[in-house]
PDB file of C-alpha atoms in Angstrom:
ATOM      1  CA  UNK A   1      -0.106   0.274  -0.017  1.00 40.00           C
ATOM      2  CA  UNK A   2       2.666   2.525   0.701  1.00 40.00           C
ATOM      3  CA  UNK A   3       4.475   3.839  -2.515  1.00 42.00           C
ATOM      4  CA  UNK A   4       7.032   6.271  -2.101  1.00 44.00           C
ATOM      5  CA  UNK A   5       5.208  10.123  -2.958  1.00 41.00           C
ATOM      6  CA  UNK A   6       7.299  13.222  -3.081  1.00 41.00           C
ATOM      7  CA  UNK A   7       6.042  16.264  -1.278  1.00 39.00           C
ATOM      8  CA  UNK A   8       7.264  19.590  -2.747  1.00 40.00           C
ATOM      9  CA  UNK A   9       6.051  22.891  -1.318  1.00 36.00           C
ATOM     10  CA  UNK A  10       5.986  26.110  -2.880  1.00 39.00           C
ATOM     11  CA  UNK A  11       4.508  29.362  -2.444  1.00 39.00           C
ATOM     12  CA  UNK A  12       2.825  31.139  -5.246  1.00 38.00           C
ATOM     13  CA  UNK A  13       1.151  34.564  -5.749  1.00 39.00           C
ATOM     14  CA  UNK A  14      -1.394  36.148  -7.890  1.00 37.00           C
ATOM     15  CA  UNK A  15      -3.715  33.416  -7.979  1.00 36.00           C
ATOM     16  CA  UNK A  16      -7.407  34.183  -9.009  1.00 33.00           C
ATOM     17  CA  UNK A  17      -9.766  33.121  -6.526  1.00 34.00           C
ATOM     18  CA  UNK A  18     -12.942  31.706  -7.577  1.00 33.00           C
ATOM     19  CA  UNK A  19     -16.368  32.873  -6.503  1.00 34.00           C
ATOM     20  CA  UNK A  20     -18.755  30.094  -5.698  1.00 35.00           C
ATOM     21  CA  UNK A  21     -22.306  30.730  -6.345  1.00 38.00           C
ATOM     22  CA  UNK A  22     -25.274  29.442  -4.643  1.00 39.00           C
ATOM     23  CA  UNK A  23     -27.678  27.224  -7.227  1.00 38.00           C
ATOM     24  CA  UNK A  24     -31.052  28.370  -7.232  1.00 34.00           C
ATOM     25  CA  UNK A  25     -33.592  26.869  -5.334  1.00 33.00           C
ATOM     26  CA  UNK A  26     -36.650  28.328  -6.605  1.00 27.00           C
ATOM     27  CA  UNK A  27     -36.738  26.129 -10.037  1.00 30.00           C
ATOM     28  CA  UNK A  28     -35.657  23.065  -8.481  1.00 30.00           C
ATOM     29  CA  UNK A  29     -37.229  20.132  -6.477  1.00 30.00           C
ATOM     30  CA  UNK A  30     -35.932  17.501  -4.185  1.00 29.00           C
ATOM     31  CA  UNK A  31     -35.353  14.291  -6.137  1.00 33.00           C
ATOM     32  CA  UNK A  32     -36.277  15.967  -9.629  1.00 33.00           C
ATOM     33  CA  UNK A  33     -34.605  14.861 -12.844  1.00 35.00           C
ATOM     34  CA  UNK A  34     -34.838  17.242 -15.897  1.00 36.00           C
ATOM     35  CA  UNK A  35     -34.802  15.663 -19.381  1.00 39.00           C
ATOM     36  CA  UNK A  36     -32.067  12.850 -18.514  1.00 48.00           C
ATOM     37  CA  UNK A  37     -33.055   9.147 -18.253  1.00 44.00           C
ATOM     38  CA  UNK A  38     -30.672   6.133 -17.227  1.00 43.00           C
ATOM     39  CA  UNK A  39     -28.474   4.610 -20.019  1.00 47.00           C
ATOM     40  CA  UNK A  40     -27.900   0.768 -20.419  1.00 39.00           C
ATOM     41  CA  UNK A  41     -24.894   0.826 -18.284  1.00 54.00           C
ATOM     42  CA  UNK A  42     -27.092   2.110 -15.287  1.00 68.00           C
ATOM     43  CA  UNK A  43     -25.377   5.971 -15.641  1.00 85.00           C
ATOM     44  CA  UNK A  44     -27.550   8.894 -16.018  1.00 92.00           C
ATOM     45  CA  UNK A  45     -26.655  10.925 -19.126  1.00 94.00           C
ATOM     46  CA  UNK A  46     -26.889  14.358 -18.389  1.00 95.00           C
ATOM     47  CA  UNK A  47     -26.934  16.778 -21.229  1.00 94.00           C
ATOM     48  CA  UNK A  48     -25.282  19.951 -21.530  1.00 94.00           C
ATOM     49  CA  UNK A  49     -26.988  22.846 -19.506  1.00 94.00           C
ATOM     50  CA  UNK A  50     -29.459  20.594 -17.585  1.00 95.00           C
ATOM     51  CA  UNK A  51     -28.916  18.884 -14.206  1.00 95.00           C
ATOM     52  CA  UNK A  52     -30.278  15.630 -12.307  1.00 94.00           C
ATOM     53  CA  UNK A  53     -30.705  15.683  -8.714  1.00 93.00           C
ATOM     54  CA  UNK A  54     -30.556  12.472  -6.386  1.00 93.00           C
ATOM     55  CA  UNK A  55     -32.524  12.473  -2.702  1.00 92.00           C
ATOM     56  CA  UNK A  56     -30.056  10.780  -0.227  1.00 91.00           C
ATOM     57  CA  UNK A  57     -31.177   7.973   1.883  1.00 88.00           C
ATOM     58  CA  UNK A  58     -31.493   8.747   5.332  1.00 87.00           C
ATOM     59  CA  UNK A  59     -29.491   5.707   6.381  1.00 84.00           C
ATOM     60  CA  UNK A  60     -26.534   6.503   3.615  1.00 85.00           C
ATOM     61  CA  UNK A  61     -23.047   7.442   5.341  1.00 83.00           C
ATOM     62  CA  UNK A  62     -21.342   7.878   1.946  1.00 86.00           C
ATOM     63  CA  UNK A  63     -22.546   8.672  -1.324  1.00 89.00           C
ATOM     64  CA  UNK A  64     -20.470   7.787  -4.399  1.00 89.00           C
ATOM     65  CA  UNK A  65     -20.673  10.026  -7.484  1.00 93.00           C
ATOM     66  CA  UNK A  66     -19.161   9.080 -10.466  1.00 92.00           C
ATOM     67  CA  UNK A  67     -18.739  11.299 -13.849  1.00 95.00           C
ATOM     68  CA  UNK A  68     -17.402  10.068 -17.161  1.00 94.00           C
ATOM     69  CA  UNK A  69     -17.762  11.135 -20.760  1.00 94.00           C
ATOM     70  CA  UNK A  70     -16.937   9.391 -24.051  1.00 92.00           C
ATOM     71  CA  UNK A  71     -13.248  10.954 -24.070  1.00 93.00           C
ATOM     72  CA  UNK A  72     -14.470  14.568 -24.398  1.00 93.00           C
ATOM     73  CA  UNK A  73     -14.103  17.370 -21.900  1.00 94.00           C
ATOM     74  CA  UNK A  74     -16.884  18.533 -19.797  1.00 93.00           C
ATOM     75  CA  UNK A  75     -17.366  21.104 -16.855  1.00 96.00           C
ATOM     76  CA  UNK A  76     -19.682  20.022 -14.205  1.00 97.00           C
ATOM     77  CA  UNK A  77     -20.957  21.579 -10.943  1.00 97.00           C
ATOM     78  CA  UNK A  78     -21.369  18.902  -7.960  1.00 96.00           C
ATOM     79  CA  UNK A  79     -23.467  20.079  -4.908  1.00 95.00           C
ATOM     80  CA  UNK A  80     -25.023  18.734  -1.558  1.00 95.00           C
ATOM     81  CA  UNK A  81     -28.143  20.363  -0.572  1.00 94.00           C
ATOM     82  CA  UNK A  82     -29.068  20.139   3.045  1.00 94.00           C
ATOM     83  CA  UNK A  83     -33.022  20.785   3.198  1.00 91.00           C
ATOM     84  CA  UNK A  84     -34.014  23.659   0.642  1.00 86.00           C
ATOM     85  CA  UNK A  85     -31.873  26.529   1.100  1.00 87.00           C
ATOM     86  CA  UNK A  86     -28.540  25.372   2.589  1.00 92.00           C
ATOM     87  CA  UNK A  87     -25.886  24.342   0.313  1.00 93.00           C
ATOM     88  CA  UNK A  88     -23.109  22.780   2.972  1.00 93.00           C
ATOM     89  CA  UNK A  89     -20.765  21.907  -0.208  1.00 95.00           C
ATOM     90  CA  UNK A  90     -20.124  22.835  -3.599  1.00 96.00           C
ATOM     91  CA  UNK A  91     -17.589  21.654  -6.243  1.00 97.00           C
ATOM     92  CA  UNK A  92     -16.837  22.664  -9.660  1.00 97.00           C
ATOM     93  CA  UNK A  93     -14.935  19.976 -11.640  1.00 97.00           C
ATOM     94  CA  UNK A  94     -13.348  20.234 -15.076  1.00 97.00           C
ATOM     95  CA  UNK A  95     -12.246  16.989 -16.990  1.00 96.00           C
ATOM     96  CA  UNK A  96     -10.042  17.071 -20.140  1.00 95.00           C
ATOM     97  CA  UNK A  97     -10.913  13.582 -21.029  1.00 94.00           C
ATOM     98  CA  UNK A  98     -13.884  12.040 -19.168  1.00 93.00           C
ATOM     99  CA  UNK A  99     -13.210   8.492 -20.186  1.00 93.00           C
ATOM    100  CA  UNK A 100      -9.585   8.136 -19.520  1.00 93.00           C
ATOM    101  CA  UNK A 101      -9.456  10.394 -16.386  1.00 95.00           C
ATOM    102  CA  UNK A 102     -13.345   9.874 -15.132  1.00 94.00           C
ATOM    103  CA  UNK A 103     -14.151  11.532 -11.792  1.00 94.00           C
ATOM    104  CA  UNK A 104     -15.162   9.535  -8.188  1.00 92.00           C
ATOM    105  CA  UNK A 105     -16.077  11.089  -5.395  1.00 92.00           C
ATOM    106  CA  UNK A 106     -17.410  10.114  -2.365  1.00 90.00           C
ATOM    107  CA  UNK A 107     -19.642  12.765  -0.511  1.00 91.00           C
ATOM    108  CA  UNK A 108     -20.329  12.771   3.198  1.00 88.00           C
ATOM    109  CA  UNK A 109     -23.950  13.404   3.698  1.00 90.00           C
ATOM    110  CA  UNK A 110     -24.984  15.606   6.955  1.00 87.00           C
ATOM    111  CA  UNK A 111     -28.147  13.426   7.676  1.00 83.00           C
ATOM    112  CA  UNK A 112     -31.499  13.991   8.908  1.00 83.00           C
ATOM    113  CA  UNK A 113     -32.989  12.859   5.640  1.00 84.00           C
ATOM    114  CA  UNK A 114     -33.025  15.955   4.131  1.00 90.00           C
ATOM    115  CA  UNK A 115     -29.690  15.715   1.784  1.00 93.00           C
ATOM    116  CA  UNK A 116     -29.849  16.204  -1.727  1.00 94.00           C
ATOM    117  CA  UNK A 117     -26.905  15.455  -4.668  1.00 94.00           C
ATOM    118  CA  UNK A 118     -26.999  17.951  -7.449  1.00 95.00           C
ATOM    119  CA  UNK A 119     -25.170  17.374 -10.747  1.00 96.00           C
ATOM    120  CA  UNK A 120     -24.918  20.113 -12.961  1.00 96.00           C
ATOM    121  CA  UNK A 121     -23.506  19.759 -16.687  1.00 96.00           C
ATOM    122  CA  UNK A 122     -22.241  23.212 -17.397  1.00 96.00           C
ATOM    123  CA  UNK A 123     -20.997  22.592 -20.695  1.00 94.00           C
ATOM    124  CA  UNK A 124     -22.429  22.860 -23.976  1.00 93.00           C
ATOM    125  CA  UNK A 125     -25.268  21.112 -25.041  1.00 90.00           C
ATOM    126  CA  UNK A 126     -23.268  18.726 -27.523  1.00 91.00           C
ATOM    127  CA  UNK A 127     -21.200  17.638 -24.296  1.00 93.00           C
ATOM    128  CA  UNK A 128     -22.961  15.306 -22.259  1.00 94.00           C
ATOM    129  CA  UNK A 129     -21.700  13.281 -19.137  1.00 95.00           C
ATOM    130  CA  UNK A 130     -22.817  10.031 -17.766  1.00 94.00           C
ATOM    131  CA  UNK A 131     -23.258  10.100 -13.984  1.00 94.00           C
ATOM    132  CA  UNK A 132     -23.997   7.367 -11.567  1.00 90.00           C
ATOM    133  CA  UNK A 133     -24.615   7.846  -7.934  1.00 89.00           C
ATOM    134  CA  UNK A 134     -24.549   5.227  -5.327  1.00 85.00           C
ATOM    135  CA  UNK A 135     -26.203   5.609  -1.848  1.00 79.00           C
ATOM    136  CA  UNK A 136     -26.508   3.454   1.144  1.00 61.00           C
ATOM    137  CA  UNK A 137     -22.916   2.631   2.087  1.00 61.00           C
ATOM    138  CA  UNK A 138     -21.307   4.210  -0.613  1.00 48.00           C
ATOM    139  CA  UNK A 139     -19.411   2.417  -3.301  1.00 54.00           C
ATOM    140  CA  UNK A 140     -17.934  -0.783  -2.257  1.00 56.00           C
ATOM    141  CA  UNK A 141     -14.662  -0.468  -3.275  1.00 58.00           C
ATOM    142  CA  UNK A 142     -13.850   3.116  -1.553  1.00 65.00           C
ATOM    143  CA  UNK A 143     -12.899   4.140   1.894  1.00 67.00           C
ATOM    144  CA  UNK A 144     -15.126   7.067   3.318  1.00 68.00           C
ATOM    145  CA  UNK A 145     -13.177  10.215   3.888  1.00 72.00           C
ATOM    146  CA  UNK A 146     -13.194   9.370   7.552  1.00 76.00           C
ATOM    147  CA  UNK A 147     -11.480   6.095   6.877  1.00 78.00           C
ATOM    148  CA  UNK A 148      -8.772   7.761   5.046  1.00 79.00           C
ATOM    149  CA  UNK A 149      -8.127  10.546   7.479  1.00 79.00           C
ATOM    150  CA  UNK A 150      -8.174   7.707  10.513  1.00 80.00           C
ATOM    151  CA  UNK A 151      -5.143   5.540   8.764  1.00 81.00           C
ATOM    152  CA  UNK A 152      -3.241   8.517   6.698  1.00 84.00           C
ATOM    153  CA  UNK A 153      -0.863  10.846   8.066  1.00 87.00           C
ATOM    154  CA  UNK A 154      -1.758  14.286   6.944  1.00 89.00           C
ATOM    155  CA  UNK A 155       0.228  17.064   5.319  1.00 92.00           C
ATOM    156  CA  UNK A 156      -0.646  20.418   6.447  1.00 94.00           C
ATOM    157  CA  UNK A 157      -1.665  23.119   3.892  1.00 94.00           C
ATOM    158  CA  UNK A 158      -1.421  26.522   5.076  1.00 92.00           C
ATOM    159  CA  UNK A 159      -3.624  29.286   3.932  1.00 90.00           C
ATOM    160  CA  UNK A 160      -2.861  32.487   1.936  1.00 88.00           C
ATOM    161  CA  UNK A 161      -2.707  30.954  -1.332  1.00 86.00           C
ATOM    162  CA  UNK A 162      -0.027  28.130  -0.147  1.00 87.00           C
ATOM    163  CA  UNK A 163       0.692  25.305  -2.536  1.00 92.00           C
ATOM    164  CA  UNK A 164       1.470  21.805  -2.192  1.00 92.00           C
ATOM    165  CA  UNK A 165       2.538  19.455  -5.117  1.00 94.00           C
ATOM    166  CA  UNK A 166       2.699  16.149  -4.826  1.00 94.00           C
ATOM    167  CA  UNK A 167       4.500  14.024  -7.253  1.00 95.00           C
ATOM    168  CA  UNK A 168       3.217  10.355  -7.965  1.00 95.00           C
ATOM    169  CA  UNK A 169       5.045   7.106  -8.341  1.00 93.00           C
ATOM    170  CA  UNK A 170       4.790   6.741 -12.350  1.00 93.00           C
ATOM    171  CA  UNK A 171       4.008   3.130 -11.582  1.00 91.00           C
ATOM    172  CA  UNK A 172       0.840   4.278  -9.936  1.00 91.00           C
ATOM    173  CA  UNK A 173      -2.558   3.519 -11.665  1.00 92.00           C
ATOM    174  CA  UNK A 174      -4.947   5.438  -9.098  1.00 92.00           C
ATOM    175  CA  UNK A 175      -4.585   8.023  -6.327  1.00 93.00           C
ATOM    176  CA  UNK A 176      -6.789   8.716  -3.457  1.00 92.00           C
ATOM    177  CA  UNK A 177      -7.101  12.445  -2.026  1.00 94.00           C
ATOM    178  CA  UNK A 178      -8.692  13.568   1.077  1.00 93.00           C
ATOM    179  CA  UNK A 179      -8.847  17.281   2.534  1.00 94.00           C
ATOM    180  CA  UNK A 180     -10.516  18.959   5.542  1.00 92.00           C
ATOM    181  CA  UNK A 181     -10.047  21.776   7.470  1.00 92.00           C
ATOM    182  CA  UNK A 182      -7.866  21.286  10.572  1.00 92.00           C
ATOM    183  CA  UNK A 183     -10.955  22.521  12.378  1.00 90.00           C
ATOM    184  CA  UNK A 184     -14.545  23.620  12.416  1.00 90.00           C
ATOM    185  CA  UNK A 185     -14.073  26.731   9.716  1.00 91.00           C
ATOM    186  CA  UNK A 186     -14.620  26.743   6.357  1.00 92.00           C
ATOM    187  CA  UNK A 187     -12.738  25.444   3.606  1.00 93.00           C
ATOM    188  CA  UNK A 188     -11.648  26.601   0.068  1.00 95.00           C
ATOM    189  CA  UNK A 189      -9.148  24.964  -2.128  1.00 96.00           C
ATOM    190  CA  UNK A 190      -8.126  24.486  -6.080  1.00 97.00           C
ATOM    191  CA  UNK A 191      -6.760  21.221  -6.759  1.00 97.00           C
ATOM    192  CA  UNK A 192      -5.445  19.589 -10.103  1.00 97.00           C
ATOM    193  CA  UNK A 193      -4.203  16.634 -11.590  1.00 97.00           C
ATOM    194  CA  UNK A 194      -1.101  17.105 -13.544  1.00 96.00           C
ATOM    195  CA  UNK A 195       0.434  14.865 -16.322  1.00 95.00           C
ATOM    196  CA  UNK A 196       3.894  15.755 -16.894  1.00 92.00           C
ATOM    197  CA  UNK A 197       5.056  19.571 -16.043  1.00 88.00           C
ATOM    198  CA  UNK A 198       1.863  21.200 -16.529  1.00 90.00           C
ATOM    199  CA  UNK A 199      -0.850  19.376 -18.647  1.00 95.00           C
ATOM    200  CA  UNK A 200      -4.181  19.529 -16.685  1.00 96.00           C
ATOM    201  CA  UNK A 201      -6.255  16.508 -16.666  1.00 96.00           C
ATOM    202  CA  UNK A 202      -8.771  17.368 -14.138  1.00 97.00           C
ATOM    203  CA  UNK A 203      -9.257  20.329 -11.720  1.00 97.00           C
ATOM    204  CA  UNK A 204     -11.525  20.710  -8.762  1.00 97.00           C
ATOM    205  CA  UNK A 205     -12.601  23.742  -6.931  1.00 97.00           C
ATOM    206  CA  UNK A 206     -13.824  23.008  -3.731  1.00 97.00           C
ATOM    207  CA  UNK A 207     -15.943  24.623  -1.010  1.00 96.00           C
ATOM    208  CA  UNK A 208     -17.551  23.381   2.322  1.00 95.00           C
ATOM    209  CA  UNK A 209     -19.326  25.780   4.663  1.00 93.00           C
ATOM    210  CA  UNK A 210     -18.008  23.266   7.705  1.00 92.00           C
ATOM    211  CA  UNK A 211     -14.685  21.878   6.142  1.00 89.00           C
ATOM    212  CA  UNK A 212     -13.929  19.683   9.278  1.00 90.00           C
ATOM    213  CA  UNK A 213     -17.437  17.913   9.391  1.00 89.00           C
ATOM    214  CA  UNK A 214     -17.963  17.721   5.410  1.00 90.00           C
ATOM    215  CA  UNK A 215     -14.054  16.565   4.153  1.00 91.00           C
ATOM    216  CA  UNK A 216     -13.581  16.240   0.503  1.00 94.00           C
ATOM    217  CA  UNK A 217     -12.393  12.566  -1.083  1.00 93.00           C
ATOM    218  CA  UNK A 218     -11.693  11.419  -4.377  1.00 93.00           C
ATOM    219  CA  UNK A 219     -10.083   8.626  -6.407  1.00 92.00           C
ATOM    220  CA  UNK A 220      -8.000   9.715  -9.615  1.00 94.00           C
ATOM    221  CA  UNK A 221      -7.046   7.760 -12.267  1.00 94.00           C
ATOM    222  CA  UNK A 222      -3.228   8.184 -13.521  1.00 94.00           C
ATOM    223  CA  UNK A 223      -3.070   5.769 -16.622  1.00 92.00           C
ATOM    224  CA  UNK A 224       0.041   5.363 -18.716  1.00 84.00           C
ATOM    225  CA  UNK A 225       2.595   4.875 -16.711  1.00 85.00           C
ATOM    226  CA  UNK A 226       3.632   8.492 -16.954  1.00 91.00           C
ATOM    227  CA  UNK A 227       4.549  11.238 -14.230  1.00 94.00           C
ATOM    228  CA  UNK A 228       1.471  12.627 -12.622  1.00 96.00           C
ATOM    229  CA  UNK A 229       1.324  15.189  -9.918  1.00 96.00           C
ATOM    230  CA  UNK A 230      -1.371  16.163  -7.350  1.00 97.00           C
ATOM    231  CA  UNK A 231      -1.250  20.312  -6.897  1.00 96.00           C
ATOM    232  CA  UNK A 232      -3.379  21.571  -4.016  1.00 97.00           C
ATOM    233  CA  UNK A 233      -3.897  25.058  -3.456  1.00 96.00           C
ATOM    234  CA  UNK A 234      -5.477  26.552  -0.310  1.00 96.00           C
ATOM    235  CA  UNK A 235      -7.390  29.608  -1.235  1.00 94.00           C
ATOM    236  CA  UNK A 236      -8.258  31.072   2.180  1.00 92.00           C
ATOM    237  CA  UNK A 237      -6.226  33.328   4.435  1.00 91.00           C
ATOM    238  CA  UNK A 238      -3.589  31.962   6.723  1.00 91.00           C
ATOM    239  CA  UNK A 239      -5.905  31.470   9.315  1.00 92.00           C
ATOM    240  CA  UNK A 240      -7.779  28.489   7.715  1.00 94.00           C
ATOM    241  CA  UNK A 241      -5.197  25.673   7.508  1.00 94.00           C
ATOM    242  CA  UNK A 242      -6.167  22.380   6.136  1.00 95.00           C
ATOM    243  CA  UNK A 243      -5.135  18.879   6.149  1.00 94.00           C
ATOM    244  CA  UNK A 244      -4.254  16.798   2.985  1.00 94.00           C
ATOM    245  CA  UNK A 245      -4.112  13.146   2.692  1.00 93.00           C
ATOM    246  CA  UNK A 246      -2.702  11.681  -0.376  1.00 93.00           C
ATOM    247  CA  UNK A 247      -2.278   7.762  -1.103  1.00 90.00           C
ATOM    248  CA  UNK A 248      -2.212   5.292  -3.386  1.00 90.00           C
ATOM    249  CA  UNK A 249      -5.346   3.808  -4.249  1.00 87.00           C
ATOM    250  CA  UNK A 250      -5.082   0.081  -4.363  1.00 77.00           C
ATOM    251  CA  UNK A 251      -8.588  -1.253  -4.475  1.00 71.00           C
ATOM    252  CA  UNK A 252     -10.541  -2.970  -7.628  1.00 61.00           C
ATOM    253  CA  UNK A 253     -11.495  -1.063 -10.663  1.00 61.00           C
ATOM    254  CA  UNK A 254     -13.350   2.173  -9.059  1.00 55.00           C
ATOM    255  CA  UNK A 255     -15.088   3.160 -12.549  1.00 59.00           C
ATOM    256  CA  UNK A 256     -17.068   0.070 -12.507  1.00 54.00           C
ATOM    257  CA  UNK A 257     -20.641   1.027 -11.941  1.00 49.00           C
ATOM    258  CA  UNK A 258     -21.987  -0.873  -9.026  1.00 45.00           C
TER     259      UNK A 258
END
């Protein structure tokens, strides 16, 4: 399970902060699906400019969200709604090639039976995404965010746009990344999966209103025996440090639809 990871710390300035937009709750309804039907493989195809929502089972401890395409690029938003007017977690995702580099997230619900996962395709209509959302105990191949945090030594990432770059072993096929605030504060960061020196294969913008109780967890594919790097930028001031956990993923193929 243990592979050598090279940790490089660097500080950068003039990084453009992103603005988190709250999704409108006036035109959506819990468990509403707008214009998208399940595909043969069990995923739901979401056309560009449309969305799907999934009401979270009250018994769910983790929810697996998988996004993929037929090989074309896409942009999307994945949000956790808690009740009708509270969004404790917002994610903006970019996939350069959603077939070779699908996105697999584990979301920790807040509970009480009022959680909803929203997936919004923000790309053009001609760029659909296929999405699967698995509930209950989540995808059987994955740890929960809490399990990764409990079994891995963290790397502290200070605020004020501090950058951590983690170079991965070229033999590594997948990597799992967990991030949370060091205490019950907001968290906002930018994450990139880079191939070679600076080729962005995936990027994530993440915000949580309570970054300690709503951690980030994802598994990223790193195919081809190439040199990949995970780059994480803490977008908040120095008073908002966070912990990052980066470990090889050695489980079964996580891209199989449950």
